[in-house]
PDB file of C-alpha atoms in Angstrom:
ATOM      1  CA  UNK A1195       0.000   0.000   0.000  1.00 77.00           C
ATOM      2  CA  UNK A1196       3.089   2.931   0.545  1.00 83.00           C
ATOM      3  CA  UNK A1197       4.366   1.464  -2.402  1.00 84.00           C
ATOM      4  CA  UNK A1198       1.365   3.388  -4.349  1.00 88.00           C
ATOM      5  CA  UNK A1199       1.408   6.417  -2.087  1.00 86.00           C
ATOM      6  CA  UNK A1200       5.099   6.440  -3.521  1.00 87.00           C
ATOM      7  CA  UNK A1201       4.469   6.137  -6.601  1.00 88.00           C
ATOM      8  CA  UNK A1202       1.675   8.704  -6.856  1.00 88.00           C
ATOM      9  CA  UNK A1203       3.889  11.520  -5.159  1.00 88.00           C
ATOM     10  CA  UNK A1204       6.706  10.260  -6.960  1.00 85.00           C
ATOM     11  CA  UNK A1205       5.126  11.003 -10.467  1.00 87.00           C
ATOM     12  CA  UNK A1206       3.619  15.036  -9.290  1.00 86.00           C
ATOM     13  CA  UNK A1207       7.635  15.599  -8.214  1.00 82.00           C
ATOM     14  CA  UNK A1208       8.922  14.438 -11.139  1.00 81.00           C
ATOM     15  CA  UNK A1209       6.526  15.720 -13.404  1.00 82.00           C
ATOM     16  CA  UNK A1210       5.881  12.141 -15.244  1.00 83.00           C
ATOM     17  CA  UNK A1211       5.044   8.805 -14.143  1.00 86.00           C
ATOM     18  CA  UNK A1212       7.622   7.681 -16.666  1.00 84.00           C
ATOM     19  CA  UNK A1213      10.164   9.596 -14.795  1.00 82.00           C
ATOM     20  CA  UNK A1214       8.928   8.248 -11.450  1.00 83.00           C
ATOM     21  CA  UNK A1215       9.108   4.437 -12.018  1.00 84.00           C
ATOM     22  CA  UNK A1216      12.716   5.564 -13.726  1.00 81.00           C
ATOM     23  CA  UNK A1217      13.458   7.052  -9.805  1.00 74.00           C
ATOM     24  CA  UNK A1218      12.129   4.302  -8.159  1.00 79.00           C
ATOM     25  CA  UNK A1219      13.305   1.230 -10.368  1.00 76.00           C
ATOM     26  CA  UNK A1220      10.173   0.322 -11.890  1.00 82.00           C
ATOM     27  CA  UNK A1221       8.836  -0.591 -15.049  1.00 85.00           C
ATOM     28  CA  UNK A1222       6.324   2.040 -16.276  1.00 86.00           C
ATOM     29  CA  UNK A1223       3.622  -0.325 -16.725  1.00 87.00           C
ATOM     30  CA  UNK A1224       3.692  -1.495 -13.132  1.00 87.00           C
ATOM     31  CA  UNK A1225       3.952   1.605 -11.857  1.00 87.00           C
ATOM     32  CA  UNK A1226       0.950   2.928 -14.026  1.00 88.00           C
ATOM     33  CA  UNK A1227      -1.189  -0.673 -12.228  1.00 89.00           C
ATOM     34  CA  UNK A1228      -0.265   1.144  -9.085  1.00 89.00           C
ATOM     35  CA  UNK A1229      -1.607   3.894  -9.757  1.00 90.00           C
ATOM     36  CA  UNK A1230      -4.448   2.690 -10.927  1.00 89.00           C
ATOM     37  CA  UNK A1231      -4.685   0.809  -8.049  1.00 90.00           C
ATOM     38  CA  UNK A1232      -4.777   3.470  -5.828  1.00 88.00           C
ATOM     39  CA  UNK A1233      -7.272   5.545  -7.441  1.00 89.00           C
ATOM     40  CA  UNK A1234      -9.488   2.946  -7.564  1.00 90.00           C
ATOM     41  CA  UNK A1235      -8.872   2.290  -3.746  1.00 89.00           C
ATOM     42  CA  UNK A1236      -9.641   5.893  -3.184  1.00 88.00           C
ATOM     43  CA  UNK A1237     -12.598   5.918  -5.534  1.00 92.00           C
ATOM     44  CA  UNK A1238     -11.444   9.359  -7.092  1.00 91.00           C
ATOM     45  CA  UNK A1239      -8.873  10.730  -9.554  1.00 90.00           C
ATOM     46  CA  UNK A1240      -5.939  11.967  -8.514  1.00 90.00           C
ATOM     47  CA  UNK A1241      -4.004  13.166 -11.412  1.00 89.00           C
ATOM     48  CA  UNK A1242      -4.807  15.182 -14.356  1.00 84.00           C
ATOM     49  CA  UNK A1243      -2.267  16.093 -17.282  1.00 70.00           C
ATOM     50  CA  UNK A1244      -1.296  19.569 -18.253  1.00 62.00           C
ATOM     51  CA  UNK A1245       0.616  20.953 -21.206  1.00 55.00           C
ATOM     52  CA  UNK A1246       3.896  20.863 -18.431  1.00 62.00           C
ATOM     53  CA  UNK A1247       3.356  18.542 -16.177  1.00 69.00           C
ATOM     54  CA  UNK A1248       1.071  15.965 -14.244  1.00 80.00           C
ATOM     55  CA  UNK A1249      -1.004  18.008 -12.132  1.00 82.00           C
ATOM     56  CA  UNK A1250      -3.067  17.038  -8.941  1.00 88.00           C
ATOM     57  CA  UNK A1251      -7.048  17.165  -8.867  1.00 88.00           C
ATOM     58  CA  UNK A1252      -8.158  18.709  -5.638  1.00 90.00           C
ATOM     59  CA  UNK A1253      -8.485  15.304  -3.983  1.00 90.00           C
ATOM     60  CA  UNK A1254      -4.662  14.375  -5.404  1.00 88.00           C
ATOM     61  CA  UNK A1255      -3.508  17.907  -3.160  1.00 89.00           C
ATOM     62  CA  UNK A1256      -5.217  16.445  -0.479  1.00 90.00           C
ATOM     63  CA  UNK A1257      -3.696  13.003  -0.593  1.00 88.00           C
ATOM     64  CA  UNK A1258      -0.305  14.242  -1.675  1.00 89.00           C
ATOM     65  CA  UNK A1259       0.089  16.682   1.424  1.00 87.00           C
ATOM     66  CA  UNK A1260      -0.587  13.934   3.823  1.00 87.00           C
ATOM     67  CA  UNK A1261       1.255  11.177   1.652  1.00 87.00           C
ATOM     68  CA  UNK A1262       4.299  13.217   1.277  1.00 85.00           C
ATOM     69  CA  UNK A1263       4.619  13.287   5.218  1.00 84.00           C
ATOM     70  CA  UNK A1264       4.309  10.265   5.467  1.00 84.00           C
ATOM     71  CA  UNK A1265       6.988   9.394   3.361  1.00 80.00           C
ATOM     72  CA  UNK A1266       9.061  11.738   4.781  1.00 77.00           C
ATOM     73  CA  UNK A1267       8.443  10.369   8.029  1.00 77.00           C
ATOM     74  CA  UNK A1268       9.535   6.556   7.367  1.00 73.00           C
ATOM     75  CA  UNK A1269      12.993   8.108   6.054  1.00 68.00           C
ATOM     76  CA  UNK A1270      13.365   9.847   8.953  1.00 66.00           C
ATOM     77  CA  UNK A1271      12.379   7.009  11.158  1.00 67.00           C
ATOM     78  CA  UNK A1272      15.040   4.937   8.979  1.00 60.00           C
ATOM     79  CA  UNK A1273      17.570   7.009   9.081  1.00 55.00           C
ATOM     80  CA  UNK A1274      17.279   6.960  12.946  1.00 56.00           C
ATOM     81  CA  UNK A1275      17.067   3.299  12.859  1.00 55.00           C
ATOM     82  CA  UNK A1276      20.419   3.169  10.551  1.00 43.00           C
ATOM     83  CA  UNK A1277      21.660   5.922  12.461  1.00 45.00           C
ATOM     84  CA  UNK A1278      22.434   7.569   9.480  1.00 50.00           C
ATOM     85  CA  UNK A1279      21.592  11.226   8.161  1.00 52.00           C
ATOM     86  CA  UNK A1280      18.266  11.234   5.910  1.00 56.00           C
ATOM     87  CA  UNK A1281      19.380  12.334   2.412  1.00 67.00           C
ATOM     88  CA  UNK A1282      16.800  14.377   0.342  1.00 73.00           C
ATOM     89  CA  UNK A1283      14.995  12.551  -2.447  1.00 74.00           C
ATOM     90  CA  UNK A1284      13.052  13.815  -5.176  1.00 78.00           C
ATOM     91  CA  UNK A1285      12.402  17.116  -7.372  1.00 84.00           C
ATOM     92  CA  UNK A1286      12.871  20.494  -5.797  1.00 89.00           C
ATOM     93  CA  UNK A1287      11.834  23.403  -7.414  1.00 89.00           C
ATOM     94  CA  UNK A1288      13.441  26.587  -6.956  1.00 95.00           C
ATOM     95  CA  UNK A1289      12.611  30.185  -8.595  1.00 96.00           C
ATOM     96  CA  UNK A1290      15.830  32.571  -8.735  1.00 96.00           C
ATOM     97  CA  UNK A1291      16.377  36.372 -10.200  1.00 94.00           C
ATOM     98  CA  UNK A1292      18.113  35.713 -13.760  1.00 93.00           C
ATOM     99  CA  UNK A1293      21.273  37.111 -13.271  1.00 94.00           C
ATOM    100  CA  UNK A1294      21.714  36.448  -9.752  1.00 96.00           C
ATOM    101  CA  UNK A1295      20.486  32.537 -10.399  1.00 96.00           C
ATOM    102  CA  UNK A1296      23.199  32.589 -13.548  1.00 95.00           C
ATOM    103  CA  UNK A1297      26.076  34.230 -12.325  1.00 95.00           C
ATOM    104  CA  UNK A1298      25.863  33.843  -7.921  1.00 97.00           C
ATOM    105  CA  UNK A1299      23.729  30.644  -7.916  1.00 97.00           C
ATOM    106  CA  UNK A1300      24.313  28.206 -10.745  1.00 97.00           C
ATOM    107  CA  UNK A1301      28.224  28.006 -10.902  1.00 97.00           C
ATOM    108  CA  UNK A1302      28.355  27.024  -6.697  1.00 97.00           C
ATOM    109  CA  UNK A1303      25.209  24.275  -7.078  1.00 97.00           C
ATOM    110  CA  UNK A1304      28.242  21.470  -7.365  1.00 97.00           C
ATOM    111  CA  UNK A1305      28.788  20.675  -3.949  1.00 96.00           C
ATOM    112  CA  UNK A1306      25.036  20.962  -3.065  1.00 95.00           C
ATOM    113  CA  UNK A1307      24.132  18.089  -5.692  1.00 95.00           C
ATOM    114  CA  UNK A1308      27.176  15.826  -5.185  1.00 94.00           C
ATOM    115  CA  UNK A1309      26.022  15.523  -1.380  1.00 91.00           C
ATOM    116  CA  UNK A1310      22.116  14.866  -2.503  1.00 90.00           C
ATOM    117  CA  UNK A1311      22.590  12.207  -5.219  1.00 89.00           C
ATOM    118  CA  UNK A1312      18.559  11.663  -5.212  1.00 84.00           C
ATOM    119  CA  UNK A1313      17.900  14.877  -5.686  1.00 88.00           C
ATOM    120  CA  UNK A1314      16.964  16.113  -8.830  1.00 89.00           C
ATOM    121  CA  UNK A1315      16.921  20.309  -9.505  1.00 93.00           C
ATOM    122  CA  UNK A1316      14.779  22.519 -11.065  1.00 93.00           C
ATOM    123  CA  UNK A1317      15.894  25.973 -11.378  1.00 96.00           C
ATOM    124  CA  UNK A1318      13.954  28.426 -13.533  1.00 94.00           C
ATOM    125  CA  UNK A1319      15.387  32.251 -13.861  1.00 94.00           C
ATOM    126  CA  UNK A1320      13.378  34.780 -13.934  1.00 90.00           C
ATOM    127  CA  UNK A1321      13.282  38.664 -12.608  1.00 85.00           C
ATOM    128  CA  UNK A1322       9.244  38.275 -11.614  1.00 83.00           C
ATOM    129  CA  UNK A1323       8.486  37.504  -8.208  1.00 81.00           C
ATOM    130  CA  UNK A1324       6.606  34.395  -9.362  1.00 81.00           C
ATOM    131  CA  UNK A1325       3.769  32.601  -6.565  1.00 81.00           C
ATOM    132  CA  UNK A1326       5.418  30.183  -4.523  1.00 82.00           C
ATOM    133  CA  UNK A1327       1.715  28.166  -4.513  1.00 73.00           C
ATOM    134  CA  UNK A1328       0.361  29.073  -7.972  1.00 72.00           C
ATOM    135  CA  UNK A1329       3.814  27.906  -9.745  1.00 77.00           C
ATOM    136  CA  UNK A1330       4.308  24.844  -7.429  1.00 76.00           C
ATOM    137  CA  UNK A1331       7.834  26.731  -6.572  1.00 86.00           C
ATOM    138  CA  UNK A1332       9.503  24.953  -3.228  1.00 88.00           C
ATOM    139  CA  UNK A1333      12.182  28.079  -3.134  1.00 94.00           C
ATOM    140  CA  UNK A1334      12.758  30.924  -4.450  1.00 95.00           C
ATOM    141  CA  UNK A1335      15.844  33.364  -3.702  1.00 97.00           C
ATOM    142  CA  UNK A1336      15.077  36.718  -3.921  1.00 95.00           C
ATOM    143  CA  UNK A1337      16.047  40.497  -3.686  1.00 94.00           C
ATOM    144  CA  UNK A1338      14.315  42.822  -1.710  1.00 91.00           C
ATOM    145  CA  UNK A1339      12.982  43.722   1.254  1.00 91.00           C
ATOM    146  CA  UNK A1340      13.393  41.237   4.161  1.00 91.00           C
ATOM    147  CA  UNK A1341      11.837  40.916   7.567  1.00 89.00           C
ATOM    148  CA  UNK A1342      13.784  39.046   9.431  1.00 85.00           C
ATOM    149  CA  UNK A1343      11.094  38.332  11.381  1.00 86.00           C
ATOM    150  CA  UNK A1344       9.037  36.169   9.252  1.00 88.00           C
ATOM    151  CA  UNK A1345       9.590  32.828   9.223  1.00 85.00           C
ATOM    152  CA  UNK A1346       9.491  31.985   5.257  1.00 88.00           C
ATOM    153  CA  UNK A1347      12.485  34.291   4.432  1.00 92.00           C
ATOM    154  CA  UNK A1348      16.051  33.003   5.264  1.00 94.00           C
ATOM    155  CA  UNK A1349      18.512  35.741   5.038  1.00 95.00           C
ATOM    156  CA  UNK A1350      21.889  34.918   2.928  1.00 97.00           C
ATOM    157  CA  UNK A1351      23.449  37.457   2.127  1.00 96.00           C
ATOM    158  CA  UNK A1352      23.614  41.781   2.533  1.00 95.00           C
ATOM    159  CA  UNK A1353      22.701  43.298  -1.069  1.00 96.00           C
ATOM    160  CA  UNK A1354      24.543  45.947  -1.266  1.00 96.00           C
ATOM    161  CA  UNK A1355      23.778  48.909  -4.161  1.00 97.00           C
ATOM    162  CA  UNK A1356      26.094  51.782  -5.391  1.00 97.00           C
ATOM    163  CA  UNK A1357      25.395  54.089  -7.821  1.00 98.00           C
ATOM    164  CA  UNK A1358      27.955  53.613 -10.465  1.00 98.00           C
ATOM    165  CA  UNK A1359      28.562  54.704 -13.952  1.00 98.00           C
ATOM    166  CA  UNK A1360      31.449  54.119 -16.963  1.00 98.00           C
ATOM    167  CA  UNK A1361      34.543  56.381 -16.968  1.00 98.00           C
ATOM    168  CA  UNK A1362      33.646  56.675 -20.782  1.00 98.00           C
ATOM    169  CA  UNK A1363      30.284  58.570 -19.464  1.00 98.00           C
ATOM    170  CA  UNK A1364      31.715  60.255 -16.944  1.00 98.00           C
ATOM    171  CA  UNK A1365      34.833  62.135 -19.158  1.00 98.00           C
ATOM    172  CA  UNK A1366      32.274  63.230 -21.636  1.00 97.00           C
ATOM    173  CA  UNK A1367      29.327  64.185 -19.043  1.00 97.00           C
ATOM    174  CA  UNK A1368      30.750  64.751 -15.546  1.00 97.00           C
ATOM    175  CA  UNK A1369      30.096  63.263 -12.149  1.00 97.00           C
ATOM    176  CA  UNK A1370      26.609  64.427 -10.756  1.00 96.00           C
ATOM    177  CA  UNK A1371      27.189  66.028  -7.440  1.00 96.00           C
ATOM    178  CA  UNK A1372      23.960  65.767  -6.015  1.00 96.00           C
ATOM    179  CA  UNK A1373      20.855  64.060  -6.217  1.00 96.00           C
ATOM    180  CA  UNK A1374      19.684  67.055  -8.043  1.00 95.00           C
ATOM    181  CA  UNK A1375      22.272  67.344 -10.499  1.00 96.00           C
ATOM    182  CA  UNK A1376      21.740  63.266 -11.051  1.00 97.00           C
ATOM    183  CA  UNK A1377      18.427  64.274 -12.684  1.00 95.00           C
ATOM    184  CA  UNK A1378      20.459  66.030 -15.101  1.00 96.00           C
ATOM    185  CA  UNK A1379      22.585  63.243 -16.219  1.00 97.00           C
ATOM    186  CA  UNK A1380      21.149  59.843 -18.191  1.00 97.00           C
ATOM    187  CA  UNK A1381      20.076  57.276 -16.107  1.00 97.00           C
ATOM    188  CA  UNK A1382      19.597  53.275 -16.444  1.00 97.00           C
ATOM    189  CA  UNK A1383      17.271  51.246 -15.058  1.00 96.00           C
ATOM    190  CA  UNK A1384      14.746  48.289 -15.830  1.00 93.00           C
ATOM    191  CA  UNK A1385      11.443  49.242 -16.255  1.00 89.00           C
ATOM    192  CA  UNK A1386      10.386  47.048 -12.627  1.00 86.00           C
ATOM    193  CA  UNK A1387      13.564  48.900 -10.877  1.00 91.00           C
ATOM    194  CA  UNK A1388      13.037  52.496 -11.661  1.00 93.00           C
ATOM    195  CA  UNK A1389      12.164  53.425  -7.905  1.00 95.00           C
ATOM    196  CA  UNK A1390      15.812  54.306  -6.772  1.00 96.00           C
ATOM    197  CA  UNK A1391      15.568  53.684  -2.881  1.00 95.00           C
ATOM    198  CA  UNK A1392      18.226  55.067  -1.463  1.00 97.00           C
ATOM    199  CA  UNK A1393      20.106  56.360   1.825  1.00 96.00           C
ATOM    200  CA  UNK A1394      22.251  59.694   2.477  1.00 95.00           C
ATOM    201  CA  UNK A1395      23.310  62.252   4.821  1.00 94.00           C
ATOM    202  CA  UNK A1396      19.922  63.360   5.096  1.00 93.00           C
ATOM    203  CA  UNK A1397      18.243  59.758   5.357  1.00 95.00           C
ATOM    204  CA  UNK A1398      15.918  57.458   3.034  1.00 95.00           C
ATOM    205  CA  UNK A1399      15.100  59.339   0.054  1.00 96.00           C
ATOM    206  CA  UNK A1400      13.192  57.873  -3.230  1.00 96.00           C
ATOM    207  CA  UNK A1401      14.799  58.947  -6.429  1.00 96.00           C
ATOM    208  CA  UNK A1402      12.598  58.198  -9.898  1.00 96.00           C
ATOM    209  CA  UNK A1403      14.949  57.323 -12.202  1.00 96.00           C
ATOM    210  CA  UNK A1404      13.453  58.055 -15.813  1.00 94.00           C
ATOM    211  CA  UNK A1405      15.732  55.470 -18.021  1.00 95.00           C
ATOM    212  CA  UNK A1406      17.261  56.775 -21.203  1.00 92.00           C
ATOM    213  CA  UNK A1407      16.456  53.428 -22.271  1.00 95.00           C
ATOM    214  CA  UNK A1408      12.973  51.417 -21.385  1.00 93.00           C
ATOM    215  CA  UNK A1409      14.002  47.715 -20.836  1.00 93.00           C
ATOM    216  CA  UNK A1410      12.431  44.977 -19.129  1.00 90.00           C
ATOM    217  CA  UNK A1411      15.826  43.436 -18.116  1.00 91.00           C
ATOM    218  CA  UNK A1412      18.337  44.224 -15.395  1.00 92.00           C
ATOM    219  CA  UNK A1413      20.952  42.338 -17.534  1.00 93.00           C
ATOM    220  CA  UNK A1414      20.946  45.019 -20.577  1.00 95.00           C
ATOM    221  CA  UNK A1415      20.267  47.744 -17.650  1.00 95.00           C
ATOM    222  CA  UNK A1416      24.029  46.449 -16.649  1.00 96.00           C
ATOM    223  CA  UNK A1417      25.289  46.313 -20.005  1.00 97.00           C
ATOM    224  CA  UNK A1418      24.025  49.951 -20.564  1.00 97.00           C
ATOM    225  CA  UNK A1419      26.106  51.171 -17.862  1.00 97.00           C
ATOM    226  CA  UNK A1420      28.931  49.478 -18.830  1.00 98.00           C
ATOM    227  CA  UNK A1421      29.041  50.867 -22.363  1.00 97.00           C
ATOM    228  CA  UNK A1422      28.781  54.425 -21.081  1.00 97.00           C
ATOM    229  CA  UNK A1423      25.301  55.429 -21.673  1.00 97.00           C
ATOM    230  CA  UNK A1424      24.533  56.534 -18.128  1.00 97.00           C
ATOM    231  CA  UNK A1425      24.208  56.430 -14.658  1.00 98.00           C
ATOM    232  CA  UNK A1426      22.897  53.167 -12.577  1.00 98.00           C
ATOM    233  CA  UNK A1427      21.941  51.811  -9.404  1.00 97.00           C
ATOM    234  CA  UNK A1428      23.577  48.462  -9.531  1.00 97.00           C
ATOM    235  CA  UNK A1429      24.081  45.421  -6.680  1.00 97.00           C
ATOM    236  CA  UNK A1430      27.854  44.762  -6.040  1.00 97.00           C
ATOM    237  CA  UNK A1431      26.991  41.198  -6.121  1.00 97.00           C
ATOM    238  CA  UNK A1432      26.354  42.502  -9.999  1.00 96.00           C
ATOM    239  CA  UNK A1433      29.099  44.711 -10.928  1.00 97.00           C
ATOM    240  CA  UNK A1434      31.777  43.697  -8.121  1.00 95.00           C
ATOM    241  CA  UNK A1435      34.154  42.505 -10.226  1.00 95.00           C
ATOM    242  CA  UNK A1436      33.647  45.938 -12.970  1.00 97.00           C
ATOM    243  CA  UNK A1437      34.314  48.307  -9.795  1.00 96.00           C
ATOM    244  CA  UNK A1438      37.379  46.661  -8.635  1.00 95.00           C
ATOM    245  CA  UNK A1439      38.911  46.668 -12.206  1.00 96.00           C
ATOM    246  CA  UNK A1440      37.723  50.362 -13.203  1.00 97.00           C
ATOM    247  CA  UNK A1441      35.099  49.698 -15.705  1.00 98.00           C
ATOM    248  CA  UNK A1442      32.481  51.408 -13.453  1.00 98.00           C
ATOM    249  CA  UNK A1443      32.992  53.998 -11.254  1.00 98.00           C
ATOM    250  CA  UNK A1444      30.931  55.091  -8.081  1.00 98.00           C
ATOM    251  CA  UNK A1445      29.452  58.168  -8.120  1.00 98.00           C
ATOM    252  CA  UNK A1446      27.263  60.124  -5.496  1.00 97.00           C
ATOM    253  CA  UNK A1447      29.463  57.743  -3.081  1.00 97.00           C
ATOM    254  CA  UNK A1448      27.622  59.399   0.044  1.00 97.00           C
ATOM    255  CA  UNK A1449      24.136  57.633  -1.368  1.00 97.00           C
ATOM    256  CA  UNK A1450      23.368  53.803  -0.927  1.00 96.00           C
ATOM    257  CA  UNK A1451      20.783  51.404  -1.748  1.00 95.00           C
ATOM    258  CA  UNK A1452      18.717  51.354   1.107  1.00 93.00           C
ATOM    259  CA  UNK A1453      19.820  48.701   3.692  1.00 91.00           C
ATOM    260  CA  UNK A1454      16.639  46.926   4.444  1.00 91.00           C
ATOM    261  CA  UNK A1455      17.431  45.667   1.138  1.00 93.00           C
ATOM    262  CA  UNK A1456      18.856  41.284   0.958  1.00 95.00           C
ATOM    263  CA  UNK A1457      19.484  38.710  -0.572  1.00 97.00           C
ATOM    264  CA  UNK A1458      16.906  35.877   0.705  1.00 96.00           C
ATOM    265  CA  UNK A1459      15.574  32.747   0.348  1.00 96.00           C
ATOM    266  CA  UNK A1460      11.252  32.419   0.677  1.00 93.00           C
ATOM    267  CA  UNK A1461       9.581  28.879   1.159  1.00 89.00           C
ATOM    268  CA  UNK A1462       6.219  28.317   0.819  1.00 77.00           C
ATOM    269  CA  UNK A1463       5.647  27.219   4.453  1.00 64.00           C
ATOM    270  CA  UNK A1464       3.906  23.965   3.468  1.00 53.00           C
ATOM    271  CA  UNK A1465       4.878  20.775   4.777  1.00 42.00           C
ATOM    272  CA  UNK A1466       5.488  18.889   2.103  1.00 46.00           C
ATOM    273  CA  UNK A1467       9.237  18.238   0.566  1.00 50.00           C
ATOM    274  CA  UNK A1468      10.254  19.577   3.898  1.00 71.00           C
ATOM    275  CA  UNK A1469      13.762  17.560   3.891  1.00 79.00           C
ATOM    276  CA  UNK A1470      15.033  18.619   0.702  1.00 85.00           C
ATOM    277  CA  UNK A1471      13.778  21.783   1.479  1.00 88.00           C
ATOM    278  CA  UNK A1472      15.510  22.289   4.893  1.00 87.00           C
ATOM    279  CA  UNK A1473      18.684  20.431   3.240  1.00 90.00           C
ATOM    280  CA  UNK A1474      18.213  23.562   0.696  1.00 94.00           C
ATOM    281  CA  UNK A1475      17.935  26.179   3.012  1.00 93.00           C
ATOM    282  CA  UNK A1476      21.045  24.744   5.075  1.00 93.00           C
ATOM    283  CA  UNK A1477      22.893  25.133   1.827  1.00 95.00           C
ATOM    284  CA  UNK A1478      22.261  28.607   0.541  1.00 96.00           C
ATOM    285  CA  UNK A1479      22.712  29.723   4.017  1.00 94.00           C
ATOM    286  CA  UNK A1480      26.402  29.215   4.378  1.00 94.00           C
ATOM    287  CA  UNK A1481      26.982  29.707   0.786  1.00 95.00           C
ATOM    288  CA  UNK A1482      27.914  33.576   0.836  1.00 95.00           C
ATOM    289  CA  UNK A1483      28.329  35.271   4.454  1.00 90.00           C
ATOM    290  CA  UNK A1484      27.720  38.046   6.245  1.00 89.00           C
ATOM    291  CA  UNK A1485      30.952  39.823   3.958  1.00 92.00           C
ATOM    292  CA  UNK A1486      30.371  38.101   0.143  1.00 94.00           C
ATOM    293  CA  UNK A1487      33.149  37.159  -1.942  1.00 92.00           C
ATOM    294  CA  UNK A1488      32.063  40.124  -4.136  1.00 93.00           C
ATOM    295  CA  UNK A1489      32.600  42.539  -1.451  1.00 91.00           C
ATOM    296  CA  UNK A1490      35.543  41.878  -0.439  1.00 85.00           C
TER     297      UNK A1490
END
């Protein structure tokens, strides 16, 4: 009987039930009886396809909640038994900005997956702060504001923002010497990070930056700068390595991004997946410190 409760949660994690008897060393017909089996146990669907994935009817949600525990809860109680540590198993699904996930994420995910060999990864890049429970997401990192009080977000590292422009721009236009005078020069920005929050000598201040050029990506915002088209607000974690070797310069040095600002990690809070999850969470959390590699 777990065998089909496996095999059910199995196939909405991996997104096939060809996939899931693959994981679990089965032969996709008898892992499609089991199935079967199980539904007509229940006496209701559980599954339904989609144009991505399997997807779970409303009594499927139900039963893979409380299956998925359960499951969880025999490796635990094995891995007590064994005295061994419980290893996570399955797909996890994680959201991350596109450049951050590309450039800060993807090229330290090594060590992660060689310690989770049952793990499989799904990491989808994208600069929208997609719905943890709409898209099915387990966790996504994120930029932003962060309460460190609330429970989902896991704080990993400070995001720290400069304003910053190229020394091409800045022979042929000047350094702005005030915010003022920074409405005077071009500026860069994506069309979702326009809203320069910032701090100075006389506290938070909002600065509307009105881009020379409208773009929906942060990437070509960067890019932008870099040719010498204007000024930016850019993370260090983004343009580190371009500050320490001169191809940006800061300017307006007495203004940062504001400091409520981080680099986090949100779960959805459900129960379900919580091992991988946690195993996750433990990961990104010593990845970059309370000083980042970039800042140093």
């Amino acid at each position: 009987m777990l065998a089909e409760y496996e095999i059910f949660v199995r196939a909405l994690e991996e997104g096939s039930l060809s996939a899931a008897a693959r994981r679990l060393d089965l032969s996709p017909a008898v892992a499609s009886r089991r199935l079967a089996r199980l539904e007509d146990r229940l006496g209701v669907r559980l599954i339904e396809r989609t144009s991505r994935r399997l997807a779970p009817t409303e009594a499927g949600r139900l039963v893979y909640d409380r299956a998925a525990q359960l499951l969880e809860g025999v490796e635990d109680l094995e891995a007590v038994v064994s005295r061994r540590t419980t290893q996570a198993r399955g797909l996890l699904r994680v959201s991350a900005p596109t450049s951050f996930g590309r450039r800060r994420l993807a090229p330290l995910l090594q060590p992660f997956l060689a310690a989770q060999p049952r793990l499989t990864l799904e990491l989808n890049l994208s600069d929208a702060f997609v719905d943890l429970m709409a898209e099915d997401v387990d966790v996504a990192v994120r930029i932003g504001s962060y309460e460190a009080e609330n429970p989902l977000m896991h704080r990993l590292a400070p995001n720290r923002r400069v304003l910053c422009a190229a020394p091409t721009y800045l022979a042929a236009h000047g350094a702005p010497e005030s915010l003022d005078d920074l409405r005077r020069h071009a500026q860069l920005a994506a069309e979702n990070q326009s809203t320069w929050r910032l701090e100075g000598p006389e506290g938070p201040v909002v600065f509307r930056a009105r881009s020379r050029v409208r773009t929906n990506s942060s990437e070509v915002a960067r890019e932008l700068a870099l040719a010498g088209l204007g000024v930016a607000l850019r993370s260090t974690w983004d343009v580190g390595e371009e500050l320490k070797d001169g191809r940006l310069k800061v300017v307006l040095p007495q203004y940062a991004g504001s400091s409520d600002v981080a680099i986090f990690a949100l779960t959805a809070g459900r129960a379900r997946a919580e091992t991988r999850v946690r195993a996750f969470i433990d990961f990104l959390s010593g990845l970059y410190g309370d000083v980042p590699e970039w800042d140093k």
